[in-house]
GROMACS .gro file of C-alpha atoms in nm:
model
  493
    1MET     CA    1  -0.085  -2.166  -1.737
    2ASN     CA    2  -0.376  -1.945  -1.630
    3ASN     CA    3  -0.490  -1.638  -1.820
    4LEU     CA    4  -0.682  -1.517  -1.515
    5LEU     CA    5  -0.353  -1.382  -1.376
    6VAL     CA    6  -0.334  -1.104  -1.634
    7PHE     CA    7  -0.687  -0.971  -1.577
    8PRO     CA    8  -0.605  -0.752  -1.270
    9VAL     CA    9  -0.363  -0.566  -1.500
   10LEU     CA   10  -0.557  -0.588  -1.827
   11LEU     CA   11  -0.894  -0.463  -1.696
   12PRO     CA   12  -0.779  -0.125  -1.557
   13LEU     CA   13  -0.532  -0.083  -1.844
   14MET     CA   14  -0.793  -0.118  -2.118
   15THR     CA   15  -1.045   0.096  -1.930
   16ALA     CA   16  -0.789   0.371  -1.872
   17VAL     CA   17  -0.707   0.386  -2.244
   18ILE     CA   18  -1.074   0.393  -2.344
   19LEU     CA   19  -1.148   0.679  -2.102
   20PHE     CA   20  -0.903   0.907  -2.281
   21PHE     CA   21  -1.153   0.924  -2.570
   22PHE     CA   22  -1.435   1.055  -2.347
   23LYS     CA   23  -1.277   1.360  -2.187
   24GLU     CA   24  -1.599   1.564  -2.161
   25ARG     CA   25  -1.837   1.279  -2.077
   26ILE     CA   26  -1.787   1.267  -1.701
   27LYS     CA   27  -2.082   1.041  -1.621
   28LEU     CA   28  -1.965   0.783  -1.875
   29GLN     CA   29  -1.614   0.796  -1.728
   30ARG     CA   30  -1.757   0.729  -1.384
   31VAL     CA   31  -1.969   0.438  -1.501
   32LEU     CA   32  -1.689   0.271  -1.697
   33SER     CA   33  -1.441   0.319  -1.408
   34LEU     CA   34  -1.691   0.173  -1.162
   35ILE     CA   35  -1.761  -0.130  -1.382
   36SER     CA   36  -1.389  -0.190  -1.431
   37SER     CA   37  -1.323  -0.167  -1.057
   38LEU     CA   38  -1.609  -0.403  -0.973
   39LEU     CA   39  -1.481  -0.655  -1.227
   40SER     CA   40  -1.132  -0.623  -1.079
   41VAL     CA   41  -1.263  -0.708  -0.732
   42ILE     CA   42  -1.454  -1.008  -0.868
   43THR     CA   43  -1.148  -1.127  -1.062
   44ALA     CA   44  -0.929  -1.092  -0.752
   45LEU     CA   45  -1.180  -1.293  -0.546
   46VAL     CA   46  -1.189  -1.572  -0.805
   47LEU     CA   47  -0.809  -1.568  -0.833
   48THR     CA   48  -0.767  -1.592  -0.456
   49GLY     CA   49  -1.011  -1.882  -0.439
   50ARG     CA   50  -0.832  -2.068  -0.720
   51ILE     CA   51  -0.492  -2.029  -0.555
   52HIS     CA   52  -0.633  -2.136  -0.218
   53SER     CA   53  -0.758  -2.461  -0.369
   54GLU     CA   54  -0.499  -2.530  -0.641
   55GLY     CA   55  -0.178  -2.365  -0.517
   56ILE     CA   56   0.052  -2.125  -0.701
   57LEU     CA   57  -0.057  -2.029  -1.054
   58THR     CA   58   0.177  -1.914  -1.331
   59LEU     CA   59   0.132  -1.756  -1.673
   60ASN     CA   60   0.416  -1.758  -1.926
   61LEU     CA   61   0.339  -1.470  -2.161
   62GLY     CA   62   0.391  -1.548  -2.530
   63GLY     CA   63   0.445  -1.915  -2.448
   64TRP     CA   64   0.809  -1.857  -2.350
   65GLN     CA   65   0.901  -2.082  -2.059
   66ALA     CA   66   1.073  -1.945  -1.750
   67PRO     CA   67   1.337  -1.818  -1.708
   68TYR     CA   68   1.353  -1.693  -2.070
   69GLY     CA   69   1.015  -1.520  -2.098
   70ILE     CA   70   0.798  -1.285  -1.896
   71VAL     CA   71   0.607  -1.473  -1.629
   72PHE     CA   72   0.319  -1.372  -1.402
   73VAL     CA   73   0.310  -1.560  -1.072
   74GLY     CA   74   0.007  -1.578  -0.847
   75ASP     CA   75   0.087  -1.712  -0.503
   76MET     CA   76  -0.142  -1.642  -0.208
   77PHE     CA   77   0.063  -1.341  -0.095
   78SER     CA   78   0.026  -1.172  -0.435
   79ALA     CA   79  -0.341  -1.266  -0.468
   80LEU     CA   80  -0.436  -1.127  -0.126
   81LEU     CA   81  -0.258  -0.800  -0.197
   82VAL     CA   82  -0.427  -0.769  -0.539
   83LEU     CA   83  -0.762  -0.832  -0.368
   84ALA     CA   84  -0.697  -0.571  -0.097
   85ALA     CA   85  -0.575  -0.317  -0.354
   86SER     CA   86  -0.881  -0.377  -0.575
   87VAL     CA   87  -1.124  -0.337  -0.285
   88VAL     CA   88  -0.959  -0.015  -0.167
   89GLY     CA   89  -0.942   0.112  -0.526
   90LEU     CA   90  -1.317   0.060  -0.560
   91ALA     CA   91  -1.391   0.241  -0.232
   92VAL     CA   92  -1.165   0.536  -0.316
   93LEU     CA   93  -1.315   0.557  -0.665
   94ILE     CA   94  -1.665   0.582  -0.515
   95TYR     CA   95  -1.538   0.850  -0.275
   96SER     CA   96  -1.389   1.038  -0.571
   97PHE     CA   97  -1.730   1.077  -0.736
   98GLY     CA   98  -1.839   1.326  -0.471
   99SER     CA   99  -1.508   1.487  -0.381
  100ILE     CA  100  -1.258   1.517  -0.666
  101GLY     CA  101  -1.436   1.790  -0.865
  102GLY     CA  102  -1.537   1.823  -1.229
  103GLU     CA  103  -1.222   2.008  -1.338
  104ARG     CA  104  -0.994   1.720  -1.242
  105GLU     CA  105  -1.238   1.468  -1.386
  106ARG     CA  106  -1.219   1.639  -1.725
  107TYR     CA  107  -0.840   1.618  -1.721
  108HIS     CA  108  -0.826   1.238  -1.718
  109TYR     CA  109  -0.839   1.179  -1.341
  110TYR     CA  110  -1.001   0.838  -1.383
  111SER     CA  111  -0.751   0.725  -1.646
  112PHE     CA  112  -0.456   0.810  -1.422
  113PHE     CA  113  -0.637   0.648  -1.127
  114LEU     CA  114  -0.668   0.321  -1.320
  115PHE     CA  115  -0.315   0.338  -1.458
  116LEU     CA  116  -0.191   0.356  -1.099
  117LEU     CA  117  -0.383   0.036  -1.022
  118VAL     CA  118  -0.221  -0.124  -1.328
  119GLY     CA  119   0.121  -0.052  -1.177
  120VAL     CA  120   0.021  -0.172  -0.830
  121ASN     CA  121  -0.136  -0.500  -0.945
  122GLY     CA  122   0.140  -0.566  -1.196
  123SER     CA  123   0.404  -0.520  -0.926
  124PHE     CA  124   0.230  -0.778  -0.707
  125LEU     CA  125   0.194  -1.036  -0.987
  126THR     CA  126   0.513  -1.014  -1.191
  127GLY     CA  127   0.772  -1.288  -1.150
  128ASP     CA  128   1.047  -1.090  -1.321
  129ILE     CA  129   1.253  -0.826  -1.143
  130PHE     CA  130   1.291  -0.602  -1.449
  131ASN     CA  131   0.916  -0.601  -1.504
  132LEU     CA  132   0.882  -0.513  -1.135
  133PHE     CA  133   1.074  -0.197  -1.229
  134VAL     CA  134   0.845  -0.140  -1.530
  135PHE     CA  135   0.528  -0.166  -1.321
  136PHE     CA  136   0.683   0.057  -1.056
  137GLU     CA  137   0.735   0.322  -1.323
  138VAL     CA  138   0.377   0.289  -1.451
  139MET     CA  139   0.258   0.342  -1.094
  140LEU     CA  140   0.491   0.635  -1.036
  141MET     CA  141   0.410   0.816  -1.360
  142SER     CA  142   0.041   0.790  -1.275
  143SER     CA  143   0.111   0.922  -0.926
  144TYR     CA  144   0.299   1.221  -1.073
  145ALA     CA  145  -0.010   1.312  -1.275
  146LEU     CA  146  -0.250   1.261  -0.983
  147LEU     CA  147  -0.027   1.460  -0.749
  148SER     CA  148  -0.003   1.760  -0.982
  149LEU     CA  149  -0.360   1.750  -1.120
  150GLY     CA  150  -0.518   2.077  -1.011
  151GLY     CA  151  -0.206   2.290  -1.045
  152THR     CA  152  -0.202   2.459  -0.704
  153LYS     CA  153   0.126   2.607  -0.585
  154LEU     CA  154   0.158   2.346  -0.308
  155GLN     CA  155   0.092   2.060  -0.550
  156LEU     CA  156   0.350   2.179  -0.801
  157ARG     CA  157   0.616   2.230  -0.533
  158GLU     CA  158   0.560   1.887  -0.380
  159THR     CA  159   0.541   1.724  -0.724
  160VAL     CA  160   0.889   1.854  -0.806
  161LYS     CA  161   1.027   1.711  -0.481
  162TYR     CA  162   0.843   1.381  -0.527
  163LEU     CA  163   0.961   1.359  -0.887
  164LEU     CA  164   1.327   1.419  -0.799
  165ILE     CA  165   1.325   1.160  -0.519
  166ASN     CA  166   1.170   0.896  -0.743
  167ILE     CA  167   1.405   0.972  -1.032
  168VAL     CA  168   1.697   0.906  -0.797
  169SER     CA  169   1.542   0.586  -0.658
  170SER     CA  170   1.449   0.461  -1.007
  171THR     CA  171   1.804   0.526  -1.129
  172LEU     CA  172   1.937   0.323  -0.838
  173PHE     CA  173   1.679   0.055  -0.917
  174VAL     CA  174   1.802   0.024  -1.277
  175ALA     CA  175   2.164   0.014  -1.156
  176ALA     CA  176   2.082  -0.259  -0.903
  177VAL     CA  177   1.903  -0.466  -1.169
  178ALA     CA  178   2.197  -0.423  -1.410
  179TYR     CA  179   2.455  -0.527  -1.149
  180LEU     CA  180   2.241  -0.823  -1.049
  181TYR     CA  181   2.207  -0.941  -1.408
  182ALA     CA  182   2.579  -0.899  -1.466
  183SER     CA  183   2.648  -1.109  -1.155
  184VAL     CA  184   2.405  -1.398  -1.201
  185GLY     CA  185   2.285  -1.380  -1.564
  186THR     CA  186   1.908  -1.386  -1.510
  187LEU     CA  187   1.621  -1.160  -1.399
  188ASN     CA  188   1.348  -1.416  -1.334
  189MET     CA  189   1.291  -1.409  -0.956
  190ALA     CA  190   1.270  -1.786  -0.911
  191HIS     CA  191   1.580  -1.839  -1.125
  192LEU     CA  192   1.757  -1.558  -0.936
  193SER     CA  193   1.694  -1.745  -0.612
  194MET     CA  194   1.851  -2.058  -0.757
  195ARG     CA  195   2.152  -1.873  -0.902
  196VAL     CA  196   2.223  -1.679  -0.580
  197ALA     CA  197   2.209  -2.008  -0.388
  198GLU     CA  198   2.454  -2.167  -0.633
  199LEU     CA  199   2.700  -1.877  -0.629
  200GLY     CA  200   2.672  -1.804  -0.260
  201GLN     CA  201   2.542  -1.473  -0.127
  202GLY     CA  202   2.850  -1.276  -0.039
  203GLY     CA  203   3.074  -1.001  -0.166
  204VAL     CA  204   2.914  -0.815  -0.454
  205LEU     CA  205   2.576  -0.987  -0.407
  206ASN     CA  206   2.552  -0.849  -0.055
  207VAL     CA  207   2.629  -0.502  -0.190
  208ILE     CA  208   2.351  -0.545  -0.448
  209ALA     CA  209   2.115  -0.664  -0.173
  210ILE     CA  210   2.183  -0.347   0.029
  211LEU     CA  211   2.131  -0.137  -0.284
  212PHE     CA  212   1.790  -0.297  -0.336
  213LEU     CA  213   1.708  -0.229   0.028
  214ILE     CA  214   1.789   0.141  -0.020
  215VAL     CA  215   1.579   0.156  -0.338
  216PHE     CA  216   1.273  -0.010  -0.188
  217GLY     CA  217   1.325   0.172   0.142
  218LEU     CA  218   1.292   0.503  -0.044
  219LYS     CA  219   0.981   0.386  -0.225
  220ALA     CA  220   0.821   0.237   0.088
  221GLY     CA  221   0.910   0.521   0.323
  222LEU     CA  222   1.116   0.283   0.537
  223PHE     CA  223   1.341   0.519   0.738
  224LEU     CA  224   1.404   0.719   0.416
  225PHE     CA  225   1.061   0.882   0.444
  226PHE     CA  226   1.160   1.251   0.448
  227TRP     CA  227   0.974   1.311   0.120
  228LEU     CA  228   0.645   1.146   0.220
  229PRO     CA  229   0.467   1.377   0.473
  230GLY     CA  230   0.479   1.681   0.244
  231SER     CA  231   0.410   1.502  -0.083
  232TYR     CA  232   0.109   1.310   0.048
  233SER     CA  233  -0.040   1.630   0.197
  234ALA     CA  234  -0.057   1.816  -0.136
  235PRO     CA  235  -0.322   1.636  -0.349
  236PRO     CA  236  -0.699   1.613  -0.284
  237SER     CA  237  -0.821   1.375  -0.015
  238ALA     CA  238  -0.923   1.100  -0.260
  239VAL     CA  239  -0.573   1.093  -0.408
  240ARG     CA  240  -0.423   1.096  -0.058
  241ALA     CA  241  -0.637   0.793   0.026
  242LEU     CA  242  -0.510   0.605  -0.280
  243PHE     CA  243  -0.148   0.698  -0.207
  244GLY     CA  244  -0.166   0.622   0.165
  245ALA     CA  245  -0.327   0.283   0.112
  246LEU     CA  246  -0.123   0.154  -0.182
  247LEU     CA  247   0.198   0.331  -0.285
  248THR     CA  248   0.419   0.253   0.013
  249LYS     CA  249   0.275  -0.101   0.029
  250VAL     CA  250   0.425  -0.185  -0.311
  251GLY     CA  251   0.767  -0.096  -0.172
  252VAL     CA  252   0.702  -0.305   0.140
  253TYR     CA  253   0.587  -0.597  -0.076
  254SER     CA  254   0.907  -0.572  -0.283
  255ILE     CA  255   1.126  -0.579   0.029
  256ILE     CA  256   0.944  -0.886   0.161
  257ARG     CA  257   0.955  -1.066  -0.174
  258ILE     CA  258   1.321  -0.988  -0.250
  259PHE     CA  259   1.451  -1.074   0.097
  260THR     CA  260   1.249  -1.396   0.139
  261LEU     CA  261   1.302  -1.529  -0.213
  262ILE     CA  262   1.638  -1.403  -0.342
  263PHE     CA  263   1.861  -1.252  -0.071
  264TYR     CA  264   1.782  -1.475   0.227
  265HIS     CA  265   2.105  -1.678   0.230
  266ASP     CA  266   2.311  -1.433   0.438
  267PRO     CA  267   2.071  -1.274   0.691
  268ASP     CA  268   2.355  -1.153   0.912
  269THR     CA  269   2.437  -0.889   0.650
  270THR     CA  270   2.091  -0.750   0.580
  271ARG     CA  271   1.913  -0.816   0.910
  272PRO     CA  272   2.091  -0.542   1.112
  273TRP     CA  273   2.000  -0.288   0.842
  274LEU     CA  274   1.637  -0.398   0.841
  275MET     CA  275   1.626  -0.396   1.222
  276PHE     CA  276   1.761  -0.042   1.246
  277MET     CA  277   1.536   0.089   0.968
  278ALA     CA  278   1.224  -0.074   1.116
  279ALA     CA  279   1.295   0.061   1.466
  280ALA     CA  280   1.378   0.412   1.345
  281THR     CA  281   1.072   0.422   1.120
  282MET     CA  282   0.835   0.325   1.402
  283ILE     CA  283   0.989   0.571   1.647
  284LEU     CA  284   1.015   0.870   1.413
  285GLY     CA  285   0.678   0.800   1.251
  286GLY     CA  286   0.508   0.781   1.591
  287LEU     CA  287   0.672   1.102   1.712
  288GLY     CA  288   0.574   1.281   1.392
  289ALA     CA  289   0.212   1.167   1.429
  290VAL     CA  290   0.181   1.315   1.779
  291ALA     CA  291   0.380   1.631   1.701
  292TYR     CA  292   0.166   1.773   1.420
  293LYS     CA  293  -0.173   1.937   1.455
  294ASP     CA  294  -0.310   1.918   1.103
  295ILE     CA  295  -0.495   1.610   0.984
  296PRO     CA  296  -0.303   1.534   0.660
  297ARG     CA  297   0.036   1.518   0.830
  298ILE     CA  298  -0.094   1.319   1.126
  299LEU     CA  299  -0.234   1.060   0.887
  300ASN     CA  300   0.081   1.060   0.674
  301TYR     CA  301   0.301   0.980   0.974
  302ASN     CA  302   0.063   0.698   1.064
  303VAL     CA  303   0.142   0.550   0.722
  304ILE     CA  304   0.513   0.563   0.809
  305VAL     CA  305   0.462   0.382   1.141
  306SER     CA  306   0.288   0.091   0.970
  307VAL     CA  307   0.574   0.048   0.721
  308GLY     CA  308   0.816  -0.001   1.009
  309PHE     CA  309   0.577  -0.237   1.183
  310VAL     CA  310   0.544  -0.471   0.883
  311THR     CA  311   0.922  -0.469   0.835
  312PHE     CA  312   0.954  -0.579   1.199
  313GLY     CA  313   0.794  -0.910   1.092
  314LEU     CA  314   1.060  -0.961   0.825
  315VAL     CA  315   1.333  -0.897   1.083
  316ALA     CA  316   1.193  -1.155   1.326
  317ALA     CA  317   1.136  -1.402   1.038
  318THR     CA  318   0.963  -1.666   1.252
  319GLY     CA  319   0.648  -1.838   1.126
  320ASP     CA  320   0.426  -1.622   1.346
  321ALA     CA  321   0.611  -1.304   1.250
  322ILE     CA  322   0.585  -1.368   0.874
  323ASN     CA  323   0.216  -1.455   0.902
  324GLY     CA  324   0.165  -1.150   1.120
  325ALA     CA  325   0.337  -0.926   0.865
  326VAL     CA  326   0.109  -1.057   0.588
  327PHE     CA  327  -0.205  -1.021   0.801
  328TYR     CA  328  -0.111  -0.673   0.919
  329LEU     CA  329  -0.016  -0.560   0.567
  330LEU     CA  330  -0.358  -0.662   0.438
  331HIS     CA  331  -0.528  -0.491   0.732
  332ASP     CA  332  -0.320  -0.178   0.681
  333ILE     CA  333  -0.408  -0.141   0.312
  334VAL     CA  334  -0.779  -0.142   0.393
  335ALA     CA  335  -0.750   0.057   0.717
  336LYS     CA  336  -0.529   0.329   0.570
  337GLY     CA  337  -0.762   0.371   0.273
  338LEU     CA  338  -1.048   0.411   0.521
  339LEU     CA  339  -0.844   0.645   0.744
  340PHE     CA  340  -0.772   0.887   0.461
  341ILE     CA  341  -1.133   0.878   0.337
  342LEU     CA  342  -1.259   0.959   0.688
  343GLY     CA  343  -0.990   1.227   0.723
  344GLY     CA  344  -1.110   1.385   0.399
  345LEU     CA  345  -1.470   1.376   0.520
  346ILE     CA  346  -1.369   1.540   0.849
  347ILE     CA  347  -1.192   1.817   0.659
  348SER     CA  348  -1.498   1.864   0.435
  349ALA     CA  349  -1.728   1.878   0.738
  350SER     CA  350  -1.517   2.130   0.928
  351GLY     CA  351  -1.388   2.338   0.636
  352THR     CA  352  -1.030   2.317   0.762
  353ASP     CA  353  -0.754   2.062   0.812
  354ARG     CA  354  -0.616   2.223   1.130
  355LEU     CA  355  -0.730   2.079   1.462
  356LYS     CA  356  -0.730   2.415   1.640
  357ASP     CA  357  -1.005   2.537   1.407
  358MET     CA  358  -1.226   2.230   1.456
  359GLY     CA  359  -1.475   2.121   1.717
  360GLY     CA  360  -1.827   1.999   1.784
  361LEU     CA  361  -1.852   1.768   1.484
  362ILE     CA  362  -2.006   1.488   1.690
  363GLN     CA  363  -2.329   1.689   1.723
  364ARG     CA  364  -2.379   1.714   1.346
  365TYR     CA  365  -2.196   1.407   1.215
  366PRO     CA  366  -2.220   1.136   1.485
  367LEU     CA  367  -2.187   0.849   1.236
  368LEU     CA  368  -1.864   0.993   1.098
  369GLY     CA  369  -1.728   1.036   1.451
  370TRP     CA  370  -1.797   0.683   1.567
  371MET     CA  371  -1.666   0.535   1.243
  372PHE     CA  372  -1.341   0.721   1.302
  373PHE     CA  373  -1.327   0.602   1.664
  374ILE     CA  374  -1.375   0.236   1.568
  375LEU     CA  375  -1.103   0.268   1.306
  376ALA     CA  376  -0.865   0.422   1.561
  377LEU     CA  377  -0.916   0.116   1.782
  378ALA     CA  378  -0.852  -0.113   1.486
  379LEU     CA  379  -0.529   0.064   1.393
  380VAL     CA  380  -0.390   0.036   1.743
  381GLY     CA  381  -0.480  -0.335   1.756
  382ILE     CA  382  -0.780  -0.357   1.988
  383PRO     CA  383  -0.971  -0.688   1.955
  384PRO     CA  384  -1.185  -0.805   1.786
  385LEU     CA  385  -1.097  -0.569   1.499
  386SER     CA  386  -0.866  -0.654   1.208
  387GLY     CA  387  -0.553  -0.488   1.349
  388PHE     CA  388  -0.538  -0.723   1.649
  389PRO     CA  389  -0.445  -1.062   1.493
  390GLY     CA  390  -0.157  -0.922   1.285
  391LYS     CA  391  -0.009  -0.724   1.574
  392LEU     CA  392  -0.044  -1.017   1.812
  393LEU     CA  393   0.140  -1.248   1.572
  394LEU     CA  394   0.410  -0.989   1.507
  395ILE     CA  395   0.476  -0.919   1.875
  396ARG     CA  396   0.470  -1.290   1.961
  397GLY     CA  397   0.708  -1.369   1.677
  398GLY     CA  398   0.942  -1.091   1.787
  399LEU     CA  399   0.949  -1.214   2.147
  400GLU     CA  400   1.009  -1.574   2.033
  401GLU     CA  401   1.312  -1.451   1.837
  402GLY     CA  402   1.441  -1.256   2.138
  403LEU     CA  403   1.373  -0.912   1.985
  404VAL     CA  404   1.243  -0.763   2.309
  405GLY     CA  405   1.357  -0.408   2.230
  406LEU     CA  406   1.199  -0.407   1.884
  407SER     CA  407   0.879  -0.558   2.026
  408LEU     CA  408   0.859  -0.284   2.288
  409ILE     CA  409   0.914  -0.022   2.018
  410GLY     CA  410   0.626  -0.179   1.823
  411VAL     CA  411   0.396  -0.158   2.126
  412GLY     CA  412   0.511   0.198   2.200
  413SER     CA  413   0.452   0.313   1.843
  414SER     CA  414   0.100   0.168   1.861
  415LEU     CA  415   0.031   0.382   2.167
  416LEU     CA  416   0.159   0.689   1.981
  417VAL     CA  417  -0.073   0.603   1.691
  418LEU     CA  418  -0.363   0.576   1.935
  419TYR     CA  419  -0.278   0.912   2.093
  420SER     CA  420  -0.254   1.088   1.756
  421LEU     CA  421  -0.591   0.957   1.636
  422ILE     CA  422  -0.772   1.010   1.965
  423LYS     CA  423  -0.641   1.368   1.952
  424ILE     CA  424  -0.831   1.415   1.626
  425PHE     CA  425  -1.141   1.250   1.774
  426ARG     CA  426  -1.126   1.451   2.097
  427ILE     CA  427  -1.062   1.793   1.946
  428GLY     CA  428  -1.245   1.760   1.616
  429PHE     CA  429  -1.558   1.590   1.743
  430TRP     CA  430  -1.581   1.685   2.111
  431GLY     CA  431  -1.416   2.028   2.117
  432ASP     CA  432  -1.609   2.353   2.121
  433PRO     CA  433  -1.780   2.421   1.786
  434GLN     CA  434  -1.628   2.696   1.572
  435GLU     CA  435  -1.852   2.965   1.422
  436LYS     CA  436  -1.748   2.904   1.062
  437GLN     CA  437  -1.819   2.533   1.105
  438ILE     CA  438  -2.173   2.605   1.221
  439GLN     CA  439  -2.228   2.819   0.913
  440LYS     CA  440  -2.086   2.545   0.688
  441SER     CA  441  -2.300   2.266   0.835
  442GLY     CA  442  -2.445   2.034   0.569
  443ALA     CA  443  -2.475   1.676   0.457
  444LEU     CA  444  -2.158   1.482   0.381
  445PRO     CA  445  -2.125   1.330   0.033
  446ARG     CA  446  -2.313   1.000   0.022
  447ALA     CA  447  -2.052   0.844  -0.206
  448GLY     CA  448  -1.778   0.907   0.048
  449MET     CA  449  -1.981   0.770   0.337
  450ALA     CA  450  -2.074   0.461   0.133
  451GLY     CA  451  -1.712   0.387   0.045
  452ALA     CA  452  -1.605   0.439   0.407
  453ALA     CA  453  -1.884   0.216   0.539
  454GLY     CA  454  -1.780  -0.066   0.307
  455LEU     CA  455  -1.418  -0.054   0.421
  456LEU     CA  456  -1.516  -0.030   0.789
  457LEU     CA  457  -1.731  -0.341   0.748
  458ILE     CA  458  -1.425  -0.526   0.613
  459VAL     CA  459  -1.213  -0.405   0.907
  460ILE     CA  460  -1.471  -0.538   1.152
  461LEU     CA  461  -1.540  -0.869   0.974
  462ALA     CA  462  -1.172  -0.944   0.912
  463GLY     CA  463  -1.118  -0.923   1.287
  464ILE     CA  464  -1.424  -1.122   1.388
  465CYS     CA  465  -1.356  -1.386   1.121
  466SER     CA  466  -0.980  -1.377   1.171
  467GLU     CA  467  -0.954  -1.757   1.191
  468TYR     CA  468  -1.099  -1.786   0.841
  469VAL     CA  469  -0.874  -1.507   0.709
  470TYR     CA  470  -0.575  -1.674   0.875
  471SER     CA  471  -0.625  -1.986   0.662
  472PHE     CA  472  -0.539  -1.771   0.359
  473VAL     CA  473  -0.267  -1.574   0.538
  474SER     CA  474  -0.089  -1.887   0.658
  475GLN     CA  475  -0.083  -2.020   0.302
  476ALA     CA  476   0.087  -1.698   0.194
  477GLY     CA  477   0.331  -1.719   0.485
  478GLU     CA  478   0.419  -2.078   0.399
  479VAL     CA  479   0.544  -1.977   0.053
  480LEU     CA  480   0.742  -1.683   0.196
  481ALA     CA  481   0.904  -1.909   0.455
  482ASN     CA  482   0.976  -2.185   0.199
  483PRO     CA  483   1.100  -2.023  -0.124
  484GLU     CA  484   1.144  -2.364  -0.288
  485LEU     CA  485   0.763  -2.378  -0.326
  486TYR     CA  486   0.772  -2.062  -0.538
  487ILE     CA  487   1.072  -2.187  -0.737
  488GLU     CA  488   0.912  -2.524  -0.814
  489ALA     CA  489   0.591  -2.359  -0.933
  490VAL     CA  490   0.772  -2.120  -1.171
  491MET     CA  491   1.053  -2.344  -1.298
  492LYS     CA  492   0.847  -2.658  -1.353
  493GLU     CA  493   0.904  -2.827  -1.688
   0.00000   0.00000   0.00000
């Protein structure tokens, strides 16, 4: 039992509720949100350290023992993701102070921001598949509000599309949970793993497994990403940063958790689906990133590529591949948050999001330019930055498993990512200056630059200190590769 597990959910939840009573007091909202986010980062650090030294922690809410009650489970995989989400949430919150605007702040922006973090952290920590659905819905309802806040025509149109897609996926989610409960009689994840092993994964359980794959594929943007580029382009840049860093990652986490803990007994059924979806996602995402010439869509397609790349690790399923998927997922949360913050700053500096109307930014904003360039190298996997260890492990694991084609697609998609980002750097920073940009020249918001600098420092240090980070990543990978460790921790007497 450890009450620390509930704090990453409780802190933002209580703060979000309190902020509703201070609608007009913007400075107080900012201060309370900042304190809550700082405490969340500290809590996540302490939680990660405890799990590293003591192993998996569990919390049975209300004193009801598993599998009968609600249980929170903190293994290293969950803890690292909560830590990454908390750090990115803090950086995006700081960026919001100078970019989101007073009108949105008065209409409960910070409350919805924190409610989204409640859903994200709860999804990572819950040990019950129905409560995974509940936290998904908390996250999604918050994202609906953040997406539509501002009321522009583009936002409202994309909100309707985003809402319809998620209603369909949530309906399928409920149906999958209902069929699973009817088949095995439990919803606790550890107990589900035991029951599926006892009954044998075949027939209707394989159908349910594919249904879960479709549900989480929709939510993660794995092959079924047709809704993502438009929806993520509609809100302000701070909201795009939060979405790009966190929303799809919860879907990816769910796929990894479900298919390493519950539906791993018959890989011949699910593996071809995962292989196809991973390959198609990397290819189509990479092509989309190089095809478009506006910053939001280029960045959105880069999110899609990374989803396919992490899923590649689950397909290979070797020790290196699983560890690589965890390492790269952590890197991608931080790097994508930074990418969208820098993209927003570039748009603010140039006054447009279209590359053809940009140019000459390096003369006025050299720090912004070189930060973006370093990040581009990290995203493509250039050492010694944080993207290199995860990609190296993933490619090595894929080759060990004989997945030469999928490994080559992974390398090729990385080159497409590099091309798309260097295109922004070349045209936006080194192209000929535009007249309206010269007239608009001014200082960038300090809050945004501070948040970006903090995330860039993590990207650099995580690569340089990758051996230290790997000691945590390998502990997470060990539990994913050996589900009995998770089961023993949850089902202990």
